[in-house]
One Martini backbone bead per residue (centre of mass of N, CA, C, O) as a GRO file, in nm:
protein
   68
    1MET     BB    1  -0.859  10.601   3.489
    2SER     BB    2  -0.632  10.748   3.286
    3PRO     BB    3  -0.626  10.905   2.987
    4GLN     BB    4  -0.380  10.741   2.874
    5LEU     BB    5  -0.519  10.457   2.952
    6GLN     BB    6  -0.756  10.482   2.774
    7GLU     BB    7  -0.622  10.543   2.482
    8LEU     BB    8  -0.486  10.285   2.492
    9VAL     BB    9  -0.681  10.064   2.498
   10LEU     BB   10  -0.857  10.179   2.249
   11ASP     BB   11  -0.645  10.152   2.048
   12LYS     BB   12  -0.637   9.813   2.090
   13LEU     BB   13  -0.890   9.767   2.001
   14ARG     BB   14  -1.077   9.475   1.910
   15LEU     BB   15  -1.354   9.352   1.689
   16SER     BB   16  -1.587   9.150   1.572
   17VAL     BB   17  -1.847   9.185   1.388
   18GLY     BB   18  -2.045   9.074   1.612
   19GLU     BB   19  -1.930   9.265   1.856
   20ALA     BB   20  -1.984   9.518   1.696
   21ALA     BB   21  -2.296   9.480   1.659
   22ARG     BB   22  -2.378   9.449   1.963
   23VAL     BB   23  -2.267   9.728   2.071
   24THR     BB   24  -2.418   9.903   1.850
   25GLY     BB   25  -2.701   9.782   1.720
   26VAL     BB   26  -2.622   9.605   1.472
   27SER     BB   27  -2.630   9.425   1.232
   28VAL     BB   28  -2.407   9.192   1.050
   29ARG     BB   29  -2.506   9.282   0.782
   30GLN     BB   30  -2.510   9.573   0.798
   31LEU     BB   31  -2.203   9.610   0.856
   32SER     BB   32  -2.101   9.465   0.607
   33TYR     BB   33  -2.233   9.661   0.406
   34TRP     BB   34  -2.060   9.922   0.518
   35THR     BB   35  -1.785   9.775   0.462
   36GLN     BB   36  -1.827   9.729   0.125
   37LYS     BB   37  -1.875  10.058   0.084
   38GLY     BB   38  -1.675  10.224   0.304
   39LEU     BB   39  -1.812  10.360   0.575
   40VAL     BB   40  -1.657  10.119   0.704
   41ARG     BB   41  -1.345  10.043   0.888
   42ALA     BB   42  -1.156   9.730   0.860
   43LEU     BB   43  -0.937   9.535   1.000
   44GLY     BB   44  -0.769   9.291   0.818
   45THR     BB   45  -0.930   9.025   0.697
   46PRO     BB   46  -1.203   8.933   0.517
   47ASN     BB   47  -1.235   8.679   0.738
   48LYS     BB   48  -1.076   8.895   0.969
   49LYS     BB   49  -1.233   9.095   1.091
   50ARG     BB   50  -1.164   9.429   1.263
   51TYR     BB   51  -1.302   9.665   1.505
   52ASP     BB   52  -1.235   9.982   1.626
   53PHE     BB   53  -1.305  10.259   1.771
   54ARG     BB   54  -1.371  10.429   1.554
   55ALA     BB   55  -1.559  10.203   1.401
   56LEU     BB   56  -1.765  10.227   1.617
   57GLU     BB   57  -1.834  10.547   1.610
   58ARG     BB   58  -1.942  10.555   1.325
   59ILE     BB   59  -2.136  10.331   1.338
   60ALA     BB   60  -2.310  10.510   1.586
   61LEU     BB   61  -2.352  10.777   1.352
   62ILE     BB   62  -2.523  10.638   1.153
   63LYS     BB   63  -2.741  10.536   1.307
   64ARG     BB   64  -2.843  10.771   1.415
   65HIS     BB   65  -2.901  10.918   1.124
   66LEU     BB   66  -3.108  10.704   1.036
   67ASN     BB   67  -3.313  10.740   1.301
   68GLU     BB   68  -3.396  11.044   1.211
   0.00000   0.00000   0.00000
C-alpha cells in the first residue's frame, strides 16, 4: 500500500468507543472519562462518538505515560 493510500485510509478511519477501547487496550469507562475531561477528542454526537486515528494515537500515548 502506498504512503498516500495509507494516509487516506487512516484519515477516514472512525471507531466507536468500544472499538477504540479494544484496539488501544483501555476500558470504555476510562476512554469515556478522558473524552469527558477533554484529553481525547471524539467526533460525532454525544450518543454516537467516533474516534479517528489521531485520537487513537493520543489514547495510546496517555496509556503509555500512565503505565510508566
